[in-house]
Amino acid sequence: MDIDVLFFASLRDVVGAASISVQLPVPAGQRELLAVLGERFSDTVMQALQAENVRISVNKTLATQPLSYSDGDEIAFLPPITGG
Amino acid sequence: MDIDVLFFASLRDVVGAASISVQLPVPAGQRELLAVLGERFSDTVMQALQAENVRISVNKTLATQPLSYSDGDEIAFLPPITGG
Amino acid sequence: MHVSVRIQEDDIWVADEYRALRDRMPGTIGAIATFIGLVRDQQADDEVLSLTIEHYPGMTEQSIHTIVESAGQRWPLDDVVIVHRVGELAAHEQIVFVQVAAGHRAAAFAACEFLMDYLKTDAVFWKREATPHQTRWLESSAQDESRARAWKTPDPTEQN
Amino acid sequence: MHVSVRIQEDDIWVADEYRALRDRMPGTIGAIATFIGLVRDQQADDEVLSLTIEHYPGMTEQSIHTIVESAGQRWPLDDVVIVHRVGELAAHEQIVFVQVAAGHRAAAFAACEFLMDYLKTDAVFWKREATPHQTRWLESSAQDESRARAWKTPDPTEQN
């Protein structure tokens, strides 16, 4: 299945792209996603994506583990937020 | 000596005047002022002026007892205030 | 601290007050809290037709400056504007405007609320409310008094 | 409760927001509290050149609506407007505008401050600050987190 993966703010800077498309096996969760990303990105990038303060959203909703992805999902890696 | 006496809000309504001039003996304090006002106003008015929540200002500063008045002073009877 | 206190019969032009603040403002200001009080058209289930506000020229301004000085001693403020109307105001009209600018939001919010609380209890104004059934002079409520008194006790959030 | 939440690159026209509120406002409103956040030109002794704000379209709006709903459940509010800018903002520019109208001032003040506290911690934005020496992504401070958390504990003043 195909999903879109988005990177915001400092994570977009680290990854060097705002979004990528990836193909995942079915079924797939966060472990499968990280495995596919790990083939594409360096250890430095992967460490940044897996930092303790990074949250994951699925289709614009904050997600809690364990995650299970579906075809067409929009996954985002969100570094710490602050507005106002 | 001559002093001006001002009445605000509900007290002006009760007295029927915003300000009056009165002549006081020298020296004079609040007792002498009330005696002079008592000759002019009814018991109803005098009770209103001496209500517990009425404060006195002398020359636009809140006054504390005992008061001692000077020629030309501006005395005001202030009912409970509220702004905002 | 820039301070402006005005008592006026004229309406309050909020947009002009804000523009003037932005024009004179030093750049370290990061937070502006404002409050506008309006004449409510209802009070305790009775329709309010108008509110007539009276002041004691000279003494009223001084009473407000005293409140502003207390706020300035309590929080690091850069700019305070208070405009208070007097005269007869219809329902929905503006009564009072308080604008506080500070470096950070905690001070701006706290000072703005402090100023309003003390305007209710310590500013020399009198208000007469007219409804279809009666005209009466208002007093600050027990609630107003307790809100103002609450500022005199140490506030555990003040360090934030 | 009328609610308007907007994310925009354009500047915020405070005067227009206030006029629109007065136009649509039911008369029982007696209190309007507003907050405006500006880009400070200094941060920890370093000059701030600009602040670049990024959002996640759709998710950001939803995160703010969730915060507004919490405020609406907590206080009786009539009207809430939140306008938040994105893009690159120079020092002194407006970042955020919060306007809360309610019957009485206690609710208006509390809700306005609550909304700002949660915008700091729960709204989906990212901010990058540029100084002459560095560019860095900001995080909400420990102080911001503790201010937002403080609303979750029972507030003894809430009954006032």
PDB file of N, CA and C in Angstrom, chain B:
ATOM      1  N   MET B   1     -14.760  80.803  59.178  1.00  0.00           N
ATOM      2  CA  MET B   1     -14.127  80.469  57.886  1.00  0.00           C
ATOM      3  C   MET B   1     -15.176  79.856  56.944  1.00  0.00           C
ATOM      4  N   ASP B   2     -14.858  79.932  55.641  1.00  0.00           N
ATOM      5  CA  ASP B   2     -15.791  79.421  54.634  1.00  0.00           C
ATOM      6  C   ASP B   2     -15.225  78.144  54.022  1.00  0.00           C
ATOM      7  N   ILE B   3     -16.098  77.153  53.901  1.00  0.00           N
ATOM      8  CA  ILE B   3     -15.690  75.943  53.181  1.00  0.00           C
ATOM      9  C   ILE B   3     -16.797  75.569  52.186  1.00  0.00           C
ATOM     10  N   ASP B   4     -16.376  74.830  51.145  1.00  0.00           N
ATOM     11  CA  ASP B   4     -17.342  74.303  50.183  1.00  0.00           C
ATOM     12  C   ASP B   4     -17.635  72.858  50.546  1.00  0.00           C
ATOM     13  N   VAL B   5     -18.899  72.508  50.475  1.00  0.00           N
ATOM     14  CA  VAL B   5     -19.285  71.132  50.774  1.00  0.00           C
ATOM     15  C   VAL B   5     -19.972  70.547  49.544  1.00  0.00           C
ATOM     16  N   LEU B   6     -19.434  69.415  49.076  1.00  0.00           N
ATOM     17  CA  LEU B   6     -19.956  68.777  47.860  1.00  0.00           C
ATOM     18  C   LEU B   6     -20.687  67.487  48.215  1.00  0.00           C
ATOM     19  N   PHE B   7     -21.721  67.196  47.415  1.00  0.00           N
ATOM     20  CA  PHE B   7     -22.501  65.973  47.610  1.00  0.00           C
ATOM     21  C   PHE B   7     -22.572  65.239  46.273  1.00  0.00           C
ATOM     22  N   PHE B   8     -22.231  63.970  46.288  1.00  0.00           N
ATOM     23  CA  PHE B   8     -22.215  63.218  45.033  1.00  0.00           C
ATOM     24  C   PHE B   8     -23.302  62.149  44.991  1.00  0.00           C
ATOM     25  N   ALA B   9     -23.732  61.891  43.754  1.00  0.00           N
ATOM     26  CA  ALA B   9     -24.580  60.724  43.459  1.00  0.00           C
ATOM     27  C   ALA B   9     -25.820  60.691  44.343  1.00  0.00           C
ATOM     28  N   SER B  10     -26.038  59.591  45.069  1.00  0.00           N
ATOM     29  CA  SER B  10     -27.274  59.453  45.857  1.00  0.00           C
ATOM     30  C   SER B  10     -27.373  60.549  46.910  1.00  0.00           C
ATOM     31  N   LEU B  11     -26.240  61.011  47.419  1.00  0.00           N
ATOM     32  CA  LEU B  11     -26.290  62.070  48.449  1.00  0.00           C
ATOM     33  C   LEU B  11     -26.687  63.411  47.830  1.00  0.00           C
ATOM     34  N   ARG B  12     -26.271  63.649  46.588  1.00  0.00           N
ATOM     35  CA  ARG B  12     -26.725  64.860  45.924  1.00  0.00           C
ATOM     36  C   ARG B  12     -28.247  64.804  45.718  1.00  0.00           C
ATOM     37  N   ASP B  13     -28.747  63.613  45.358  1.00  0.00           N
ATOM     38  CA  ASP B  13     -30.200  63.451  45.198  1.00  0.00           C
ATOM     39  C   ASP B  13     -30.920  63.760  46.517  1.00  0.00           C
ATOM     40  N   VAL B  14     -30.388  63.237  47.612  1.00  0.00           N
ATOM     41  CA  VAL B  14     -31.036  63.426  48.923  1.00  0.00           C
ATOM     42  C   VAL B  14     -30.969  64.899  49.351  1.00  0.00           C
ATOM     43  N   VAL B  15     -29.792  65.497  49.197  1.00  0.00           N
ATOM     44  CA  VAL B  15     -29.598  66.891  49.627  1.00  0.00           C
ATOM     45  C   VAL B  15     -30.339  67.848  48.685  1.00  0.00           C
ATOM     46  N   GLY B  16     -30.374  67.494  47.417  1.00  0.00           N
ATOM     47  CA  GLY B  16     -31.014  68.374  46.449  1.00  0.00           C
ATOM     48  C   GLY B  16     -30.077  69.438  45.916  1.00  0.00           C
ATOM     49  N   ALA B  17     -28.780  69.291  46.194  1.00  0.00           N
ATOM     50  CA  ALA B  17     -27.788  70.252  45.677  1.00  0.00           C
ATOM     51  C   ALA B  17     -26.456  69.523  45.518  1.00  0.00           C
ATOM     52  N   ALA B  18     -25.664  69.955  44.515  1.00  0.00           N
ATOM     53  CA  ALA B  18     -24.353  69.340  44.301  1.00  0.00           C
ATOM     54  C   ALA B  18     -23.317  69.946  45.227  1.00  0.00           C
ATOM     55  N   SER B  19     -23.481  71.216  45.581  1.00  0.00           N
ATOM     56  CA  SER B  19     -22.523  71.839  46.500  1.00  0.00           C
ATOM     57  C   SER B  19     -23.159  73.021  47.209  1.00  0.00           C
ATOM     58  N   ILE B  20     -22.693  73.274  48.415  1.00  0.00           N
ATOM     59  CA  ILE B  20     -23.127  74.448  49.168  1.00  0.00           C
ATOM     60  C   ILE B  20     -21.895  75.063  49.826  1.00  0.00           C
ATOM     61  N   SER B  21     -22.013  76.322  50.193  1.00  0.00           N
ATOM     62  CA  SER B  21     -20.956  76.964  50.975  1.00  0.00           C
ATOM     63  C   SER B  21     -21.449  77.097  52.402  1.00  0.00           C
ATOM     64  N   VAL B  22     -20.569  76.821  53.349  1.00  0.00           N
ATOM     65  CA  VAL B  22     -20.978  76.991  54.748  1.00  0.00           C
ATOM     66  C   VAL B  22     -19.904  77.771  55.497  1.00  0.00           C
ATOM     67  N   GLN B  23     -20.358  78.467  56.515  1.00  0.00           N
ATOM     68  CA  GLN B  23     -19.432  79.181  57.393  1.00  0.00           C
ATOM     69  C   GLN B  23     -19.264  78.365  58.650  1.00  0.00           C
ATOM     70  N   LEU B  24     -18.023  78.143  59.037  1.00  0.00           N
ATOM     71  CA  LEU B  24     -17.746  77.362  60.246  1.00  0.00           C
ATOM     72  C   LEU B  24     -16.976  78.228  61.241  1.00  0.00           C
ATOM     73  N   PRO B  25     -17.150  77.934  62.535  1.00  0.00           N
ATOM     74  CA  PRO B  25     -16.302  78.595  63.535  1.00  0.00           C
ATOM     75  C   PRO B  25     -14.850  78.112  63.383  1.00  0.00           C
ATOM     76  N   VAL B  26     -13.931  78.825  63.986  1.00  0.00           N
ATOM     77  CA  VAL B  26     -12.521  78.389  63.976  1.00  0.00           C
ATOM     78  C   VAL B  26     -12.120  78.074  65.409  1.00  0.00           C
ATOM     79  N   PRO B  27     -11.540  76.925  65.724  1.00  0.00           N
ATOM     80  CA  PRO B  27     -11.309  75.803  64.811  1.00  0.00           C
ATOM     81  C   PRO B  27     -12.596  75.006  64.602  1.00  0.00           C
ATOM     82  N   ALA B  28     -12.583  74.195  63.529  1.00  0.00           N
ATOM     83  CA  ALA B  28     -13.756  73.354  63.258  1.00  0.00           C
ATOM     84  C   ALA B  28     -13.331  72.005  62.711  1.00  0.00           C
ATOM     85  N   GLY B  29     -14.058  71.000  63.144  1.00  0.00           N
ATOM     86  CA  GLY B  29     -13.849  69.652  62.623  1.00  0.00           C
ATOM     87  C   GLY B  29     -15.184  69.117  62.140  1.00  0.00           C
ATOM     88  N   GLN B  30     -15.256  67.800  62.063  1.00  0.00           N
ATOM     89  CA  GLN B  30     -16.461  67.183  61.519  1.00  0.00           C
ATOM     90  C   GLN B  30     -17.684  67.478  62.390  1.00  0.00           C
ATOM     91  N   ARG B  31     -17.495  67.554  63.716  1.00  0.00           N
ATOM     92  CA  ARG B  31     -18.618  67.814  64.604  1.00  0.00           C
ATOM     93  C   ARG B  31     -19.224  69.191  64.319  1.00  0.00           C
ATOM     94  N   GLU B  32     -18.375  70.184  64.131  1.00  0.00           N
ATOM     95  CA  GLU B  32     -18.856  71.535  63.856  1.00  0.00           C
ATOM     96  C   GLU B  32     -19.532  71.585  62.485  1.00  0.00           C
ATOM     97  N   LEU B  33     -18.959  70.888  61.508  1.00  0.00           N
ATOM     98  CA  LEU B  33     -19.581  70.879  60.174  1.00  0.00           C
ATOM     99  C   LEU B  33     -20.975  70.264  60.237  1.00  0.00           C
ATOM    100  N   LEU B  34     -21.087  69.113  60.927  1.00  0.00           N
ATOM    101  CA  LEU B  34     -22.394  68.454  61.016  1.00  0.00           C
ATOM    102  C   LEU B  34     -23.398  69.327  61.762  1.00  0.00           C
ATOM    103  N   ALA B  35     -22.929  70.063  62.754  1.00  0.00           N
ATOM    104  CA  ALA B  35     -23.834  70.949  63.502  1.00  0.00           C
ATOM    105  C   ALA B  35     -24.403  72.025  62.575  1.00  0.00           C
ATOM    106  N   VAL B  36     -23.540  72.611  61.764  1.00  0.00           N
ATOM    107  CA  VAL B  36     -23.992  73.656  60.833  1.00  0.00           C
ATOM    108  C   VAL B  36     -24.949  73.068  59.783  1.00  0.00           C
ATOM    109  N   LEU B  37     -24.565  71.877  59.245  1.00  0.00           N
ATOM    110  CA  LEU B  37     -25.449  71.240  58.248  1.00  0.00           C
ATOM    111  C   LEU B  37     -26.792  70.860  58.881  1.00  0.00           C
ATOM    112  N   GLY B  38     -26.772  70.457  60.163  1.00  0.00           N
ATOM    113  CA  GLY B  38     -27.987  70.044  60.863  1.00  0.00           C
ATOM    114  C   GLY B  38     -28.986  71.175  61.025  1.00  0.00           C
ATOM    115  N   GLU B  39     -28.474  72.400  61.022  1.00  0.00           N
ATOM    116  CA  GLU B  39     -29.388  73.547  61.103  1.00  0.00           C
ATOM    117  C   GLU B  39     -30.113  73.754  59.780  1.00  0.00           C
ATOM    118  N   ARG B  40     -29.473  73.297  58.692  1.00  0.00           N
ATOM    119  CA  ARG B  40     -30.044  73.545  57.371  1.00  0.00           C
ATOM    120  C   ARG B  40     -30.892  72.386  56.856  1.00  0.00           C
ATOM    121  N   PHE B  41     -30.486  71.151  57.177  1.00  0.00           N
ATOM    122  CA  PHE B  41     -31.120  69.981  56.570  1.00  0.00           C
ATOM    123  C   PHE B  41     -31.945  69.186  57.578  1.00  0.00           C
ATOM    124  N   SER B  42     -32.856  68.405  57.009  1.00  0.00           N
ATOM    125  CA  SER B  42     -33.747  67.570  57.836  1.00  0.00           C
ATOM    126  C   SER B  42     -32.991  66.410  58.461  1.00  0.00           C
ATOM    127  N   ASP B  43     -33.620  65.739  59.401  1.00  0.00           N
ATOM    128  CA  ASP B  43     -33.026  64.545  60.012  1.00  0.00           C
ATOM    129  C   ASP B  43     -32.764  63.469  58.957  1.00  0.00           C
ATOM    130  N   THR B  44     -33.662  63.343  57.988  1.00  0.00           N
ATOM    131  CA  THR B  44     -33.495  62.341  56.930  1.00  0.00           C
ATOM    132  C   THR B  44     -32.190  62.582  56.165  1.00  0.00           C
ATOM    133  N   VAL B  45     -31.961  63.832  55.796  1.00  0.00           N
ATOM    134  CA  VAL B  45     -30.728  64.180  55.079  1.00  0.00           C
ATOM    135  C   VAL B  45     -29.514  63.908  55.972  1.00  0.00           C
ATOM    136  N   MET B  46     -29.596  64.329  57.224  1.00  0.00           N
ATOM    137  CA  MET B  46     -28.449  64.170  58.118  1.00  0.00           C
ATOM    138  C   MET B  46     -28.117  62.693  58.346  1.00  0.00           C
ATOM    139  N   GLN B  47     -29.156  61.859  58.416  1.00  0.00           N
ATOM    140  CA  GLN B  47     -28.905  60.424  58.556  1.00  0.00           C
ATOM    141  C   GLN B  47     -28.190  59.872  57.321  1.00  0.00           C
ATOM    142  N   ALA B  48     -28.612  60.326  56.147  1.00  0.00           N
ATOM    143  CA  ALA B  48     -27.972  59.860  54.909  1.00  0.00           C
ATOM    144  C   ALA B  48     -26.498  60.285  54.879  1.00  0.00           C
ATOM    145  N   LEU B  49     -26.222  61.520  55.300  1.00  0.00           N
ATOM    146  CA  LEU B  49     -24.834  62.010  55.271  1.00  0.00           C
ATOM    147  C   LEU B  49     -23.941  61.267  56.268  1.00  0.00           C
ATOM    148  N   GLN B  50     -24.566  60.752  57.316  1.00  0.00           N
ATOM    149  CA  GLN B  50     -23.768  60.086  58.357  1.00  0.00           C
ATOM    150  C   GLN B  50     -23.860  58.563  58.278  1.00  0.00           C
ATOM    151  N   ALA B  51     -24.378  58.051  57.181  1.00  0.00           N
ATOM    152  CA  ALA B  51     -24.462  56.593  57.035  1.00  0.00           C
ATOM    153  C   ALA B  51     -23.058  55.998  57.131  1.00  0.00           C
ATOM    154  N   GLU B  52     -23.000  54.765  57.568  1.00  0.00           N
ATOM    155  CA  GLU B  52     -21.710  54.126  57.848  1.00  0.00           C
ATOM    156  C   GLU B  52     -20.826  54.034  56.600  1.00  0.00           C
ATOM    157  N   ASN B  53     -21.467  53.883  55.423  1.00  0.00           N
ATOM    158  CA  ASN B  53     -20.677  53.697  54.201  1.00  0.00           C
ATOM    159  C   ASN B  53     -20.352  55.010  53.475  1.00  0.00           C
ATOM    160  N   VAL B  54     -20.639  56.139  54.099  1.00  0.00           N
ATOM    161  CA  VAL B  54     -20.291  57.432  53.487  1.00  0.00           C
ATOM    162  C   VAL B  54     -18.887  57.835  53.925  1.00  0.00           C
ATOM    163  N   ARG B  55     -18.061  58.191  52.922  1.00  0.00           N
ATOM    164  CA  ARG B  55     -16.714  58.637  53.256  1.00  0.00           C
ATOM    165  C   ARG B  55     -16.573  60.135  52.983  1.00  0.00           C
ATOM    166  N   ILE B  56     -15.635  60.738  53.664  1.00  0.00           N
ATOM    167  CA  ILE B  56     -15.403  62.179  53.537  1.00  0.00           C
ATOM    168  C   ILE B  56     -14.066  62.405  52.844  1.00  0.00           C
ATOM    169  N   SER B  57     -14.045  63.307  51.869  1.00  0.00           N
ATOM    170  CA  SER B  57     -12.759  63.734  51.318  1.00  0.00           C
ATOM    171  C   SER B  57     -12.547  65.207  51.637  1.00  0.00           C
ATOM    172  N   VAL B  58     -11.289  65.554  51.841  1.00  0.00           N
ATOM    173  CA  VAL B  58     -10.913  66.947  52.068  1.00  0.00           C
ATOM    174  C   VAL B  58      -9.937  67.313  50.964  1.00  0.00           C
ATOM    175  N   ASN B  59     -10.312  68.292  50.170  1.00  0.00           N
ATOM    176  CA  ASN B  59      -9.484  68.714  49.037  1.00  0.00           C
ATOM    177  C   ASN B  59      -9.097  67.523  48.162  1.00  0.00           C
ATOM    178  N   LYS B  60     -10.111  66.713  47.863  1.00  0.00           N
ATOM    179  CA  LYS B  60     -10.004  65.589  46.930  1.00  0.00           C
ATOM    180  C   LYS B  60      -9.120  64.445  47.424  1.00  0.00           C
ATOM    181  N   THR B  61      -8.885  64.410  48.733  1.00  0.00           N
ATOM    182  CA  THR B  61      -8.156  63.286  49.311  1.00  0.00           C
ATOM    183  C   THR B  61      -9.041  62.658  50.380  1.00  0.00           C
ATOM    184  N   LEU B  62      -9.123  61.336  50.362  1.00  0.00           N
ATOM    185  CA  LEU B  62      -9.931  60.666  51.374  1.00  0.00           C
ATOM    186  C   LEU B  62      -9.396  61.022  52.751  1.00  0.00           C
ATOM    187  N   ALA B  63     -10.309  61.391  53.647  1.00  0.00           N
ATOM    188  CA  ALA B  63      -9.897  61.873  54.955  1.00  0.00           C
ATOM    189  C   ALA B  63     -10.208  60.826  56.006  1.00  0.00           C
ATOM    190  N   THR B  64      -9.377  60.805  57.041  1.00  0.00           N
ATOM    191  CA  THR B  64      -9.664  59.928  58.177  1.00  0.00           C
ATOM    192  C   THR B  64      -9.902  60.809  59.389  1.00  0.00           C
ATOM    193  N   GLN B  65     -10.748  60.345  60.274  1.00  0.00           N
ATOM    194  CA  GLN B  65     -11.076  61.098  61.490  1.00  0.00           C
ATOM    195  C   GLN B  65      -9.857  61.102  62.413  1.00  0.00           C
ATOM    196  N   PRO B  66      -9.655  62.088  63.302  1.00  0.00           N
ATOM    197  CA  PRO B  66     -10.483  63.276  63.395  1.00  0.00           C
ATOM    198  C   PRO B  66     -10.089  64.308  62.350  1.00  0.00           C
ATOM    199  N   LEU B  67     -11.063  65.026  61.853  1.00  0.00           N
ATOM    200  CA  LEU B  67     -10.835  66.012  60.806  1.00  0.00           C
ATOM    201  C   LEU B  67     -10.710  67.399  61.409  1.00  0.00           C
ATOM    202  N   SER B  68      -9.870  68.195  60.770  1.00  0.00           N
ATOM    203  CA  SER B  68      -9.736  69.593  61.189  1.00  0.00           C
ATOM    204  C   SER B  68      -9.745  70.424  59.915  1.00  0.00           C
ATOM    205  N   TYR B  69     -10.734  71.295  59.801  1.00  0.00           N
ATOM    206  CA  TYR B  69     -10.916  72.015  58.543  1.00  0.00           C
ATOM    207  C   TYR B  69     -10.230  73.376  58.553  1.00  0.00           C
ATOM    208  N   SER B  70      -9.837  73.825  57.351  1.00  0.00           N
ATOM    209  CA  SER B  70      -9.204  75.131  57.181  1.00  0.00           C
ATOM    210  C   SER B  70     -10.019  75.960  56.199  1.00  0.00           C
ATOM    211  N   ASP B  71      -9.848  77.244  56.279  1.00  0.00           N
ATOM    212  CA  ASP B  71     -10.565  78.152  55.388  1.00  0.00           C
ATOM    213  C   ASP B  71     -10.293  77.768  53.926  1.00  0.00           C
ATOM    214  N   GLY B  72     -11.352  77.715  53.144  1.00  0.00           N
ATOM    215  CA  GLY B  72     -11.198  77.408  51.724  1.00  0.00           C
ATOM    216  C   GLY B  72     -11.200  75.925  51.398  1.00  0.00           C
ATOM    217  N   ASP B  73     -11.278  75.074  52.410  1.00  0.00           N
ATOM    218  CA  ASP B  73     -11.294  73.623  52.149  1.00  0.00           C
ATOM    219  C   ASP B  73     -12.502  73.225  51.296  1.00  0.00           C
ATOM    220  N   GLU B  74     -12.272  72.162  50.506  1.00  0.00           N
ATOM    221  CA  GLU B  74     -13.373  71.563  49.745  1.00  0.00           C
ATOM    222  C   GLU B  74     -13.651  70.190  50.349  1.00  0.00           C
ATOM    223  N   ILE B  75     -14.789  70.093  51.026  1.00  0.00           N
ATOM    224  CA  ILE B  75     -15.179  68.846  51.701  1.00  0.00           C
ATOM    225  C   ILE B  75     -16.195  68.139  50.819  1.00  0.00           C
ATOM    226  N   ALA B  76     -16.067  66.846  50.652  1.00  0.00           N
ATOM    227  CA  ALA B  76     -17.083  66.122  49.882  1.00  0.00           C
ATOM    228  C   ALA B  76     -17.604  64.922  50.663  1.00  0.00           C
ATOM    229  N   PHE B  77     -18.895  64.689  50.546  1.00  0.00           N
ATOM    230  CA  PHE B  77     -19.532  63.496  51.102  1.00  0.00           C
ATOM    231  C   PHE B  77     -19.668  62.487  49.966  1.00  0.00           C
ATOM    232  N   LEU B  78     -18.995  61.348  50.132  1.00  0.00           N
ATOM    233  CA  LEU B  78     -18.911  60.358  49.052  1.00  0.00           C
ATOM    234  C   LEU B  78     -19.675  59.091  49.415  1.00  0.00           C
ATOM    235  N   PRO B  79     -20.755  58.809  48.738  1.00  0.00           N
ATOM    236  CA  PRO B  79     -21.403  57.510  48.947  1.00  0.00           C
ATOM    237  C   PRO B  79     -20.529  56.414  48.327  1.00  0.00           C
ATOM    238  N   PRO B  80     -20.887  55.154  48.511  1.00  0.00           N
ATOM    239  CA  PRO B  80     -20.041  54.053  48.015  1.00  0.00           C
ATOM    240  C   PRO B  80     -19.732  54.209  46.527  1.00  0.00           C
ATOM    241  N   ILE B  81     -18.461  54.037  46.184  1.00  0.00           N
ATOM    242  CA  ILE B  81     -18.010  54.229  44.812  1.00  0.00           C
ATOM    243  C   ILE B  81     -17.978  52.892  44.069  1.00  0.00           C
ATOM    244  N   THR B  82     -18.101  52.964  42.760  1.00  0.00           N
ATOM    245  CA  THR B  82     -17.827  51.798  41.917  1.00  0.00           C
ATOM    246  C   THR B  82     -17.614  52.271  40.492  1.00  0.00           C
ATOM    247  N   GLY B  83     -16.532  51.800  39.891  1.00  0.00           N
ATOM    248  CA  GLY B  83     -16.255  52.156  38.500  1.00  0.00           C
ATOM    249  C   GLY B  83     -16.188  50.916  37.645  1.00  0.00           C
ATOM    250  N   GLY B  84     -15.551  51.069  36.500  1.00  0.00           N
ATOM    251  CA  GLY B  84     -15.298  49.927  35.618  1.00  0.00           C
ATOM    252  C   GLY B  84     -16.522  49.441  34.887  1.00  0.00           C
TER     253      GLY B  84
END
